[in-house]
Amino acid sequence: GASGLLVSSVDAFTHYQVQDAWVWEHQALTRARFCAGDRTVGIAFERIRLDVLQRQREPKALAQAVLEMRQRMREAHPNPSDAFDLKHDRNGMVDIEFAVQFLVLAHAAAHPSLCENLGNIALLARAASLGLIPVAIAAAAQDAYRTYRRRQHQLRMNGERYARVPPEQVSDHRAAAHALWQYVFETT
């Protein structure tokens, strides 16, 4: 971020993640991966990442923190148009991503396989296979996410500034994202 250190020691990173990091920073760890540099640092990073993700968390407090961060993001990305923003609007890509991140943080202590860096579509399948969400909700959310990503890429490749479409074009996908959101956050 703009206010954090560019580089820190492994010990400082560990201390920060365990003692001081916000939930949204742990959400980011669900998607983080070591990609370059000293192999021993990469191994240490992955150990720290797994330790942090697999911490026992109180589900209601975690849900509240995730919901608060999601609201902040909505406010930071207003959509004054009548079109549906595939990424930022309610029931868009970010809602699916936040639901997946919550599932990882809430259940990785009992199900370490959720920590694998598989991507949102595969993690939805994993969560369903573990019985954390219904298979039908996971499948519909996977399809929605896949479609949103494909449409976003198409729009961006065509030079569009925003990935926005007429709402009726993605009504089924919006309903699928909403069903996932409701199941994850309203049954917690």
Short mmCIF file of N, CA and C in Angstrom, two decimals:
data_model
loop_
_atom_site.label_atom_id
_atom_site.label_comp_id
_atom_site.label_asym_id
_atom_site.label_seq_id
_atom_site.Cartn_x
_atom_site.Cartn_y
_atom_site.Cartn_z
N GLY A 1 0.80 -1.20 0.00
CA GLY A 1 0.00 0.00 0.00
C GLY A 1 0.85 1.26 0.00
N ALA A 2 0.19 2.37 -0.04
CA ALA A 2 0.87 3.66 -0.11
C ALA A 2 1.58 4.01 1.18
N SER A 3 1.16 3.45 2.30
CA SER A 3 1.75 3.86 3.57
C SER A 3 2.61 2.78 4.21
N GLY A 4 2.72 1.62 3.57
CA GLY A 4 3.51 0.55 4.16
C GLY A 4 4.94 0.55 3.67
N LEU A 5 5.74 -0.28 4.31
CA LEU A 5 7.13 -0.43 3.90
C LEU A 5 7.21 -1.18 2.58
N LEU A 6 8.16 -0.78 1.77
CA LEU A 6 8.38 -1.49 0.52
C LEU A 6 9.02 -2.85 0.77
N VAL A 7 9.91 -2.89 1.74
CA VAL A 7 10.63 -4.12 2.08
C VAL A 7 10.67 -4.25 3.59
N SER A 8 10.48 -5.47 4.09
CA SER A 8 10.64 -5.72 5.52
C SER A 8 11.29 -7.08 5.69
N SER A 9 11.84 -7.30 6.84
CA SER A 9 12.46 -8.60 7.12
C SER A 9 11.36 -9.65 7.30
N VAL A 10 11.74 -10.90 7.21
CA VAL A 10 10.79 -11.99 7.42
C VAL A 10 10.22 -11.91 8.83
N ASP A 11 11.08 -11.62 9.81
CA ASP A 11 10.60 -11.51 11.19
C ASP A 11 9.61 -10.36 11.35
N ALA A 12 9.90 -9.22 10.73
CA ALA A 12 9.00 -8.07 10.82
C ALA A 12 7.67 -8.39 10.12
N PHE A 13 7.72 -9.07 8.99
CA PHE A 13 6.50 -9.46 8.28
C PHE A 13 5.67 -10.41 9.14
N THR A 14 6.33 -11.37 9.74
CA THR A 14 5.62 -12.32 10.62
C THR A 14 4.95 -11.59 11.76
N HIS A 15 5.70 -10.74 12.44
CA HIS A 15 5.15 -10.00 13.58
C HIS A 15 3.94 -9.17 13.14
N TYR A 16 4.07 -8.48 12.04
CA TYR A 16 2.98 -7.63 11.57
C TYR A 16 1.74 -8.47 11.25
N GLN A 17 1.93 -9.56 10.52
CA GLN A 17 0.77 -10.37 10.13
C GLN A 17 0.08 -11.00 11.33
N VAL A 18 0.85 -11.40 12.31
CA VAL A 18 0.27 -12.06 13.49
C VAL A 18 -0.29 -11.06 14.49
N GLN A 19 0.36 -9.92 14.66
CA GLN A 19 -0.03 -8.99 15.72
C GLN A 19 -0.85 -7.79 15.26
N ASP A 20 -0.56 -7.25 14.08
CA ASP A 20 -1.09 -5.94 13.72
C ASP A 20 -1.95 -5.89 12.46
N ALA A 21 -1.90 -6.89 11.62
CA ALA A 21 -2.59 -6.83 10.33
C ALA A 21 -4.10 -6.77 10.51
N TRP A 22 -4.73 -6.06 9.61
CA TRP A 22 -6.18 -5.97 9.56
C TRP A 22 -6.73 -7.19 8.83
N VAL A 23 -8.01 -7.46 9.00
CA VAL A 23 -8.62 -8.60 8.31
C VAL A 23 -8.44 -8.47 6.80
N TRP A 24 -8.58 -7.26 6.25
CA TRP A 24 -8.45 -7.12 4.79
C TRP A 24 -7.06 -7.52 4.32
N GLU A 25 -6.05 -7.36 5.19
CA GLU A 25 -4.71 -7.78 4.81
C GLU A 25 -4.60 -9.30 4.81
N HIS A 26 -5.36 -9.95 5.68
CA HIS A 26 -5.41 -11.41 5.66
C HIS A 26 -6.21 -11.88 4.46
N GLN A 27 -7.24 -11.11 4.08
CA GLN A 27 -7.96 -11.43 2.84
C GLN A 27 -6.99 -11.43 1.67
N ALA A 28 -6.11 -10.44 1.63
CA ALA A 28 -5.13 -10.36 0.54
C ALA A 28 -4.19 -11.57 0.55
N LEU A 29 -3.88 -12.09 1.73
CA LEU A 29 -3.01 -13.26 1.81
C LEU A 29 -3.64 -14.50 1.19
N THR A 30 -4.98 -14.53 1.11
CA THR A 30 -5.61 -15.70 0.49
C THR A 30 -5.23 -15.81 -0.97
N ARG A 31 -4.84 -14.68 -1.58
CA ARG A 31 -4.49 -14.66 -3.00
C ARG A 31 -3.00 -14.44 -3.23
N ALA A 32 -2.26 -14.19 -2.18
CA ALA A 32 -0.84 -13.86 -2.32
C ALA A 32 -0.02 -15.10 -2.66
N ARG A 33 1.04 -14.86 -3.41
CA ARG A 33 1.98 -15.94 -3.68
C ARG A 33 3.36 -15.35 -3.94
N PHE A 34 4.36 -16.08 -3.53
CA PHE A 34 5.74 -15.69 -3.79
C PHE A 34 6.03 -15.96 -5.25
N CYS A 35 6.59 -14.97 -5.94
CA CYS A 35 6.80 -15.16 -7.37
C CYS A 35 8.24 -14.91 -7.83
N ALA A 36 9.05 -14.27 -7.01
CA ALA A 36 10.43 -14.00 -7.44
C ALA A 36 11.29 -13.70 -6.23
N GLY A 37 12.57 -14.01 -6.36
CA GLY A 37 13.50 -13.70 -5.30
C GLY A 37 14.14 -14.93 -4.70
N ASP A 38 14.72 -14.74 -3.56
CA ASP A 38 15.44 -15.80 -2.86
C ASP A 38 14.47 -16.92 -2.45
N ARG A 39 14.81 -18.13 -2.79
CA ARG A 39 13.94 -19.29 -2.53
C ARG A 39 13.64 -19.45 -1.04
N THR A 40 14.62 -19.21 -0.18
CA THR A 40 14.38 -19.37 1.26
C THR A 40 13.38 -18.33 1.77
N VAL A 41 13.40 -17.14 1.19
CA VAL A 41 12.40 -16.13 1.56
C VAL A 41 11.02 -16.59 1.10
N GLY A 42 10.95 -17.17 -0.09
CA GLY A 42 9.68 -17.68 -0.60
C GLY A 42 9.11 -18.78 0.28
N ILE A 43 9.96 -19.67 0.72
CA ILE A 43 9.53 -20.76 1.61
C ILE A 43 9.04 -20.18 2.94
N ALA A 44 9.77 -19.21 3.48
CA ALA A 44 9.36 -18.57 4.73
C ALA A 44 8.03 -17.83 4.54
N PHE A 45 7.89 -17.12 3.42
CA PHE A 45 6.65 -16.40 3.15
C PHE A 45 5.46 -17.37 3.12
N GLU A 46 5.61 -18.47 2.43
CA GLU A 46 4.50 -19.43 2.32
C GLU A 46 4.17 -20.02 3.68
N ARG A 47 5.17 -20.29 4.51
CA ARG A 47 4.92 -20.80 5.86
C ARG A 47 4.13 -19.79 6.67
N ILE A 48 4.53 -18.53 6.61
CA ILE A 48 3.83 -17.47 7.34
C ILE A 48 2.41 -17.32 6.81
N ARG A 49 2.26 -17.32 5.49
CA ARG A 49 0.94 -17.19 4.88
C ARG A 49 0.01 -18.30 5.36
N LEU A 50 0.49 -19.52 5.34
CA LEU A 50 -0.33 -20.66 5.79
C LEU A 50 -0.66 -20.56 7.27
N ASP A 51 0.32 -20.20 8.09
CA ASP A 51 0.07 -20.04 9.52
C ASP A 51 -1.01 -19.00 9.79
N VAL A 52 -0.94 -17.88 9.09
CA VAL A 52 -1.91 -16.80 9.28
C VAL A 52 -3.28 -17.23 8.79
N LEU A 53 -3.35 -17.82 7.60
CA LEU A 53 -4.64 -18.21 7.06
C LEU A 53 -5.31 -19.29 7.89
N GLN A 54 -4.52 -20.15 8.52
CA GLN A 54 -5.10 -21.26 9.27
C GLN A 54 -5.38 -20.94 10.73
N ARG A 55 -5.27 -19.67 11.10
CA ARG A 55 -5.62 -19.29 12.47
C ARG A 55 -7.11 -19.48 12.70
N GLN A 56 -7.43 -19.86 13.92
CA GLN A 56 -8.84 -19.98 14.30
C GLN A 56 -9.42 -18.58 14.40
N ARG A 57 -10.58 -18.35 13.78
CA ARG A 57 -11.22 -17.04 13.81
C ARG A 57 -12.67 -17.19 14.25
N GLU A 58 -13.16 -16.17 14.91
CA GLU A 58 -14.57 -16.15 15.31
C GLU A 58 -15.38 -15.72 14.09
N PRO A 59 -16.25 -16.59 13.56
CA PRO A 59 -16.94 -16.32 12.30
C PRO A 59 -17.76 -15.03 12.25
N LYS A 60 -18.47 -14.71 13.30
CA LYS A 60 -19.30 -13.49 13.27
C LYS A 60 -18.44 -12.24 13.21
N ALA A 61 -17.38 -12.19 13.99
CA ALA A 61 -16.49 -11.03 13.97
C ALA A 61 -15.78 -10.93 12.62
N LEU A 62 -15.36 -12.06 12.08
CA LEU A 62 -14.73 -12.07 10.77
C LEU A 62 -15.70 -11.58 9.70
N ALA A 63 -16.93 -12.08 9.74
CA ALA A 63 -17.93 -11.65 8.76
C ALA A 63 -18.15 -10.15 8.84
N GLN A 64 -18.25 -9.63 10.04
CA GLN A 64 -18.47 -8.19 10.21
C GLN A 64 -17.32 -7.38 9.60
N ALA A 65 -16.10 -7.81 9.84
CA ALA A 65 -14.93 -7.10 9.30
C ALA A 65 -14.91 -7.17 7.77
N VAL A 66 -15.24 -8.32 7.21
CA VAL A 66 -15.26 -8.47 5.75
C VAL A 66 -16.37 -7.61 5.15
N LEU A 67 -17.53 -7.60 5.78
CA LEU A 67 -18.65 -6.80 5.28
C LEU A 67 -18.33 -5.30 5.35
N GLU A 68 -17.67 -4.88 6.40
CA GLU A 68 -17.28 -3.47 6.52
C GLU A 68 -16.29 -3.08 5.42
N MET A 69 -15.33 -3.93 5.14
CA MET A 69 -14.37 -3.64 4.08
C MET A 69 -15.06 -3.63 2.73
N ARG A 70 -15.99 -4.53 2.52
CA ARG A 70 -16.72 -4.54 1.24
C ARG A 70 -17.50 -3.25 1.06
N GLN A 71 -18.11 -2.76 2.13
CA GLN A 71 -18.84 -1.50 2.04
C GLN A 71 -17.91 -0.35 1.70
N ARG A 72 -16.74 -0.33 2.29
CA ARG A 72 -15.76 0.71 1.97
C ARG A 72 -15.37 0.67 0.50
N MET A 73 -15.20 -0.52 -0.02
CA MET A 73 -14.85 -0.64 -1.44
C MET A 73 -15.99 -0.16 -2.33
N ARG A 74 -17.22 -0.46 -1.95
CA ARG A 74 -18.36 0.02 -2.74
C ARG A 74 -18.37 1.54 -2.78
N GLU A 75 -18.12 2.14 -1.64
CA GLU A 75 -18.11 3.60 -1.56
C GLU A 75 -16.95 4.19 -2.36
N ALA A 76 -15.84 3.48 -2.44
CA ALA A 76 -14.68 3.97 -3.18
C ALA A 76 -14.85 3.82 -4.70
N HIS A 77 -15.78 2.99 -5.12
CA HIS A 77 -16.00 2.74 -6.55
C HIS A 77 -17.47 2.93 -6.90
N PRO A 78 -17.98 4.15 -6.75
CA PRO A 78 -19.40 4.38 -7.07
C PRO A 78 -19.65 4.22 -8.57
N ASN A 79 -20.83 3.80 -8.89
CA ASN A 79 -21.23 3.64 -10.28
C ASN A 79 -22.47 4.50 -10.51
N PRO A 80 -22.28 5.69 -11.06
CA PRO A 80 -23.41 6.59 -11.27
C PRO A 80 -24.25 6.23 -12.51
N SER A 81 -23.82 5.24 -13.26
CA SER A 81 -24.53 4.88 -14.49
C SER A 81 -25.65 3.89 -14.19
N ASP A 82 -26.46 3.63 -15.20
CA ASP A 82 -27.51 2.61 -15.10
C ASP A 82 -26.98 1.23 -15.46
N ALA A 83 -25.76 1.18 -15.97
CA ALA A 83 -25.15 -0.09 -16.35
C ALA A 83 -24.65 -0.82 -15.10
N PHE A 84 -24.49 -2.11 -15.23
CA PHE A 84 -23.96 -2.94 -14.14
C PHE A 84 -22.46 -3.04 -14.28
N ASP A 85 -21.73 -2.64 -13.23
CA ASP A 85 -20.28 -2.75 -13.21
C ASP A 85 -19.94 -4.18 -12.79
N LEU A 86 -19.36 -4.92 -13.72
CA LEU A 86 -19.09 -6.34 -13.51
C LEU A 86 -18.21 -6.60 -12.30
N LYS A 87 -17.32 -5.69 -12.02
CA LYS A 87 -16.39 -5.88 -10.92
C LYS A 87 -16.91 -5.33 -9.61
N HIS A 88 -17.32 -4.08 -9.60
CA HIS A 88 -17.53 -3.38 -8.33
C HIS A 88 -18.96 -3.34 -7.81
N ASP A 89 -19.95 -3.49 -8.66
CA ASP A 89 -21.33 -3.39 -8.17
C ASP A 89 -21.71 -4.58 -7.30
N ARG A 90 -22.75 -4.36 -6.50
CA ARG A 90 -23.27 -5.43 -5.65
C ARG A 90 -23.62 -6.63 -6.54
N ASN A 91 -23.20 -7.81 -6.11
CA ASN A 91 -23.40 -9.08 -6.83
C ASN A 91 -22.50 -9.21 -8.05
N GLY A 92 -21.40 -8.47 -8.02
CA GLY A 92 -20.39 -8.57 -9.08
C GLY A 92 -19.21 -9.42 -8.64
N MET A 93 -18.12 -9.26 -9.36
CA MET A 93 -16.92 -10.07 -9.12
C MET A 93 -16.36 -9.92 -7.71
N VAL A 94 -16.31 -8.69 -7.23
CA VAL A 94 -15.71 -8.48 -5.91
C VAL A 94 -16.54 -9.15 -4.82
N ASP A 95 -17.84 -9.17 -4.95
CA ASP A 95 -18.66 -9.86 -3.96
C ASP A 95 -18.33 -11.36 -3.93
N ILE A 96 -18.17 -11.95 -5.10
CA ILE A 96 -17.79 -13.36 -5.15
C ILE A 96 -16.41 -13.56 -4.53
N GLU A 97 -15.48 -12.69 -4.86
CA GLU A 97 -14.13 -12.79 -4.30
C GLU A 97 -14.15 -12.65 -2.78
N PHE A 98 -14.92 -11.71 -2.26
CA PHE A 98 -14.98 -11.54 -0.80
C PHE A 98 -15.62 -12.75 -0.13
N ALA A 99 -16.62 -13.35 -0.75
CA ALA A 99 -17.24 -14.55 -0.18
C ALA A 99 -16.21 -15.68 -0.12
N VAL A 100 -15.43 -15.84 -1.18
CA VAL A 100 -14.40 -16.88 -1.20
C VAL A 100 -13.34 -16.59 -0.13
N GLN A 101 -12.90 -15.36 -0.04
CA GLN A 101 -11.91 -15.00 0.97
C GLN A 101 -12.43 -15.27 2.38
N PHE A 102 -13.70 -14.95 2.62
CA PHE A 102 -14.28 -15.25 3.93
C PHE A 102 -14.26 -16.75 4.19
N LEU A 103 -14.66 -17.55 3.20
CA LEU A 103 -14.67 -18.99 3.38
C LEU A 103 -13.29 -19.52 3.73
N VAL A 104 -12.27 -19.00 3.07
CA VAL A 104 -10.90 -19.42 3.38
C VAL A 104 -10.53 -19.05 4.82
N LEU A 105 -10.73 -17.79 5.16
CA LEU A 105 -10.33 -17.34 6.50
C LEU A 105 -11.16 -18.00 7.60
N ALA A 106 -12.41 -18.25 7.36
CA ALA A 106 -13.28 -18.83 8.38
C ALA A 106 -13.05 -20.33 8.57
N HIS A 107 -12.60 -21.01 7.50
CA HIS A 107 -12.59 -22.48 7.56
C HIS A 107 -11.23 -23.13 7.32
N ALA A 108 -10.19 -22.35 7.05
CA ALA A 108 -8.88 -22.95 6.76
C ALA A 108 -8.27 -23.67 7.96
N ALA A 109 -8.63 -23.26 9.16
CA ALA A 109 -8.11 -23.96 10.34
C ALA A 109 -8.55 -25.42 10.32
N ALA A 110 -9.79 -25.66 9.94
CA ALA A 110 -10.31 -27.02 9.88
C ALA A 110 -10.05 -27.68 8.52
N HIS A 111 -9.88 -26.86 7.49
CA HIS A 111 -9.70 -27.37 6.12
C HIS A 111 -8.52 -26.67 5.45
N PRO A 112 -7.28 -27.08 5.78
CA PRO A 112 -6.09 -26.41 5.24
C PRO A 112 -6.02 -26.39 3.72
N SER A 113 -6.71 -27.29 3.05
CA SER A 113 -6.66 -27.31 1.58
C SER A 113 -7.27 -26.05 0.97
N LEU A 114 -8.01 -25.28 1.75
CA LEU A 114 -8.55 -24.01 1.27
C LEU A 114 -7.46 -22.97 1.05
N CYS A 115 -6.29 -23.21 1.62
CA CYS A 115 -5.18 -22.25 1.50
C CYS A 115 -4.44 -22.36 0.18
N GLU A 116 -4.71 -23.40 -0.58
CA GLU A 116 -4.02 -23.55 -1.86
C GLU A 116 -4.39 -22.38 -2.77
N ASN A 117 -3.43 -21.91 -3.50
CA ASN A 117 -3.62 -20.76 -4.38
C ASN A 117 -4.20 -21.25 -5.71
N LEU A 118 -5.49 -21.54 -5.70
CA LEU A 118 -6.14 -22.16 -6.85
C LEU A 118 -6.95 -21.19 -7.69
N GLY A 119 -7.30 -20.06 -7.14
CA GLY A 119 -8.20 -19.13 -7.82
C GLY A 119 -9.62 -19.30 -7.30
N ASN A 120 -10.43 -18.30 -7.55
CA ASN A 120 -11.77 -18.27 -6.98
C ASN A 120 -12.67 -19.39 -7.48
N ILE A 121 -12.60 -19.72 -8.75
CA ILE A 121 -13.47 -20.75 -9.31
C ILE A 121 -13.17 -22.10 -8.67
N ALA A 122 -11.91 -22.45 -8.59
CA ALA A 122 -11.53 -23.73 -7.98
C ALA A 122 -11.80 -23.74 -6.47
N LEU A 123 -11.61 -22.61 -5.82
CA LEU A 123 -11.88 -22.56 -4.37
C LEU A 123 -13.38 -22.68 -4.07
N LEU A 124 -14.22 -22.18 -4.96
CA LEU A 124 -15.66 -22.40 -4.78
C LEU A 124 -15.97 -23.90 -4.86
N ALA A 125 -15.37 -24.58 -5.81
CA ALA A 125 -15.56 -26.03 -5.91
C ALA A 125 -15.04 -26.75 -4.68
N ARG A 126 -13.88 -26.31 -4.20
CA ARG A 126 -13.31 -26.92 -3.00
C ARG A 126 -14.23 -26.71 -1.80
N ALA A 127 -14.74 -25.49 -1.63
CA ALA A 127 -15.64 -25.20 -0.51
C ALA A 127 -16.90 -26.06 -0.59
N ALA A 128 -17.40 -26.26 -1.79
CA ALA A 128 -18.58 -27.11 -1.96
C ALA A 128 -18.25 -28.57 -1.63
N SER A 129 -17.09 -29.03 -2.08
CA SER A 129 -16.70 -30.43 -1.81
C SER A 129 -16.50 -30.68 -0.32
N LEU A 130 -16.17 -29.62 0.41
CA LEU A 130 -16.00 -29.73 1.86
C LEU A 130 -17.32 -29.55 2.62
N GLY A 131 -18.38 -29.26 1.90
CA GLY A 131 -19.69 -29.08 2.53
C GLY A 131 -19.89 -27.71 3.15
N LEU A 132 -19.07 -26.75 2.76
CA LEU A 132 -19.18 -25.40 3.34
C LEU A 132 -20.26 -24.57 2.65
N ILE A 133 -20.50 -24.87 1.38
CA ILE A 133 -21.58 -24.23 0.62
C ILE A 133 -22.23 -25.30 -0.24
N PRO A 134 -23.50 -25.12 -0.58
CA PRO A 134 -24.16 -26.10 -1.45
C PRO A 134 -23.52 -26.14 -2.85
N VAL A 135 -23.46 -27.31 -3.42
CA VAL A 135 -22.86 -27.50 -4.73
C VAL A 135 -23.53 -26.62 -5.78
N ALA A 136 -24.85 -26.53 -5.75
CA ALA A 136 -25.57 -25.73 -6.76
C ALA A 136 -25.21 -24.25 -6.65
N ILE A 137 -25.08 -23.74 -5.44
CA ILE A 137 -24.70 -22.33 -5.26
C ILE A 137 -23.28 -22.12 -5.75
N ALA A 138 -22.39 -23.04 -5.43
CA ALA A 138 -20.99 -22.93 -5.90
C ALA A 138 -20.93 -22.96 -7.42
N ALA A 139 -21.64 -23.88 -8.05
CA ALA A 139 -21.59 -24.01 -9.50
C ALA A 139 -22.12 -22.75 -10.19
N ALA A 140 -23.21 -22.22 -9.69
CA ALA A 140 -23.78 -21.00 -10.29
C ALA A 140 -22.84 -19.82 -10.09
N ALA A 141 -22.21 -19.72 -8.92
CA ALA A 141 -21.26 -18.62 -8.66
C ALA A 141 -20.01 -18.78 -9.53
N GLN A 142 -19.56 -20.01 -9.74
CA GLN A 142 -18.43 -20.25 -10.63
C GLN A 142 -18.75 -19.76 -12.04
N ASP A 143 -19.92 -20.10 -12.52
CA ASP A 143 -20.33 -19.68 -13.85
C ASP A 143 -20.42 -18.16 -13.94
N ALA A 144 -20.98 -17.54 -12.91
CA ALA A 144 -21.08 -16.08 -12.88
C ALA A 144 -19.69 -15.45 -12.92
N TYR A 145 -18.80 -15.94 -12.09
CA TYR A 145 -17.45 -15.37 -12.02
C TYR A 145 -16.73 -15.53 -13.36
N ARG A 146 -16.84 -16.70 -13.92
CA ARG A 146 -16.21 -16.98 -15.22
C ARG A 146 -16.75 -16.02 -16.29
N THR A 147 -18.06 -15.84 -16.31
CA THR A 147 -18.68 -14.94 -17.29
C THR A 147 -18.26 -13.50 -17.05
N TYR A 148 -18.29 -13.07 -15.80
CA TYR A 148 -17.87 -11.70 -15.48
C TYR A 148 -16.44 -11.44 -15.95
N ARG A 149 -15.56 -12.37 -15.66
CA ARG A 149 -14.15 -12.20 -16.06
C ARG A 149 -14.02 -12.13 -17.57
N ARG A 150 -14.69 -13.03 -18.26
CA ARG A 150 -14.62 -13.04 -19.72
C ARG A 150 -15.17 -11.73 -20.29
N ARG A 151 -16.31 -11.28 -19.79
CA ARG A 151 -16.89 -10.03 -20.29
C ARG A 151 -16.00 -8.84 -19.95
N GLN A 152 -15.42 -8.84 -18.75
CA GLN A 152 -14.52 -7.75 -18.37
C GLN A 152 -13.32 -7.69 -19.31
N HIS A 153 -12.73 -8.82 -19.60
CA HIS A 153 -11.58 -8.86 -20.51
C HIS A 153 -11.97 -8.37 -21.90
N GLN A 154 -13.12 -8.79 -22.39
CA GLN A 154 -13.58 -8.35 -23.71
C GLN A 154 -13.73 -6.83 -23.74
N LEU A 155 -14.38 -6.28 -22.74
CA LEU A 155 -14.61 -4.84 -22.71
C LEU A 155 -13.29 -4.07 -22.62
N ARG A 156 -12.39 -4.54 -21.79
CA ARG A 156 -11.10 -3.86 -21.63
C ARG A 156 -10.27 -3.95 -22.91
N MET A 157 -10.31 -5.11 -23.54
CA MET A 157 -9.57 -5.28 -24.80
C MET A 157 -10.12 -4.36 -25.89
N ASN A 158 -11.38 -4.00 -25.79
CA ASN A 158 -12.00 -3.09 -26.75
C ASN A 158 -11.85 -1.63 -26.33
N GLY A 159 -11.04 -1.39 -25.30
CA GLY A 159 -10.73 -0.03 -24.91
C GLY A 159 -11.73 0.64 -23.98
N GLU A 160 -12.67 -0.11 -23.46
CA GLU A 160 -13.64 0.47 -22.53
C GLU A 160 -12.95 0.82 -21.22
N ARG A 161 -13.31 1.97 -20.68
CA ARG A 161 -12.73 2.40 -19.41
C ARG A 161 -13.30 1.60 -18.24
N TYR A 162 -14.58 1.31 -18.31
CA TYR A 162 -15.25 0.55 -17.25
C TYR A 162 -15.81 -0.75 -17.82
N ALA A 163 -15.84 -1.77 -17.00
CA ALA A 163 -16.43 -3.04 -17.40
C ALA A 163 -17.89 -3.04 -16.96
N ARG A 164 -18.71 -2.36 -17.75
CA ARG A 164 -20.13 -2.21 -17.42
C ARG A 164 -20.98 -2.69 -18.58
N VAL A 165 -22.08 -3.35 -18.20
CA VAL A 165 -23.00 -3.91 -19.20
C VAL A 165 -24.43 -3.60 -18.77
N PRO A 166 -25.38 -3.69 -19.70
CA PRO A 166 -26.78 -3.55 -19.30
C PRO A 166 -27.11 -4.63 -18.26
N PRO A 167 -27.77 -4.26 -17.17
CA PRO A 167 -28.01 -5.21 -16.07
C PRO A 167 -28.73 -6.49 -16.50
N GLU A 168 -29.64 -6.36 -17.45
CA GLU A 168 -30.42 -7.53 -17.86
C GLU A 168 -29.55 -8.58 -18.56
N GLN A 169 -28.40 -8.19 -19.07
CA GLN A 169 -27.51 -9.16 -19.73
C GLN A 169 -26.88 -10.15 -18.76
N VAL A 170 -26.84 -9.79 -17.50
CA VAL A 170 -26.20 -10.66 -16.51
C VAL A 170 -27.10 -10.92 -15.30
N SER A 171 -28.40 -10.85 -15.50
CA SER A 171 -29.32 -10.98 -14.36
C SER A 171 -29.19 -12.34 -13.67
N ASP A 172 -29.02 -13.42 -14.43
CA ASP A 172 -28.86 -14.74 -13.81
C ASP A 172 -27.56 -14.81 -13.00
N HIS A 173 -26.51 -14.19 -13.52
CA HIS A 173 -25.23 -14.22 -12.81
C HIS A 173 -25.28 -13.35 -11.56
N ARG A 174 -25.97 -12.24 -11.64
CA ARG A 174 -26.15 -11.40 -10.45
C ARG A 174 -26.92 -12.17 -9.39
N ALA A 175 -27.93 -12.92 -9.80
CA ALA A 175 -28.71 -13.73 -8.86
C ALA A 175 -27.83 -14.82 -8.23
N ALA A 176 -26.94 -15.40 -9.02
CA ALA A 176 -26.04 -16.44 -8.50
C ALA A 176 -25.07 -15.86 -7.48
N ALA A 177 -24.52 -14.69 -7.78
CA ALA A 177 -23.61 -14.04 -6.84
C ALA A 177 -24.35 -13.67 -5.56
N HIS A 178 -25.58 -13.21 -5.71
CA HIS A 178 -26.39 -12.84 -4.55
C HIS A 178 -26.67 -14.07 -3.68
N ALA A 179 -26.99 -15.20 -4.31
CA ALA A 179 -27.26 -16.43 -3.55
C ALA A 179 -26.02 -16.86 -2.77
N LEU A 180 -24.85 -16.77 -3.39
CA LEU A 180 -23.60 -17.10 -2.69
C LEU A 180 -23.41 -16.16 -1.51
N TRP A 181 -23.55 -14.87 -1.75
CA TRP A 181 -23.37 -13.87 -0.70
C TRP A 181 -24.31 -14.14 0.47
N GLN A 182 -25.58 -14.37 0.15
CA GLN A 182 -26.55 -14.64 1.22
C GLN A 182 -26.18 -15.89 2.00
N TYR A 183 -25.84 -16.95 1.29
CA TYR A 183 -25.52 -18.18 2.00
C TYR A 183 -24.30 -18.01 2.89
N VAL A 184 -23.27 -17.40 2.37
CA VAL A 184 -22.02 -17.26 3.13
C VAL A 184 -22.18 -16.33 4.31
N PHE A 185 -22.80 -15.18 4.10
CA PHE A 185 -22.83 -14.17 5.16
C PHE A 185 -24.08 -14.20 6.02
N GLU A 186 -25.15 -14.78 5.53
CA GLU A 186 -26.37 -14.79 6.34
C GLU A 186 -26.55 -16.09 7.11
N THR A 187 -25.71 -17.08 6.83
CA THR A 187 -25.77 -18.31 7.62
C THR A 187 -24.62 -18.40 8.60
N THR A 188 -23.81 -17.33 8.65
CA THR A 188 -22.65 -17.32 9.56
C THR A 188 -23.11 -17.04 10.98
#
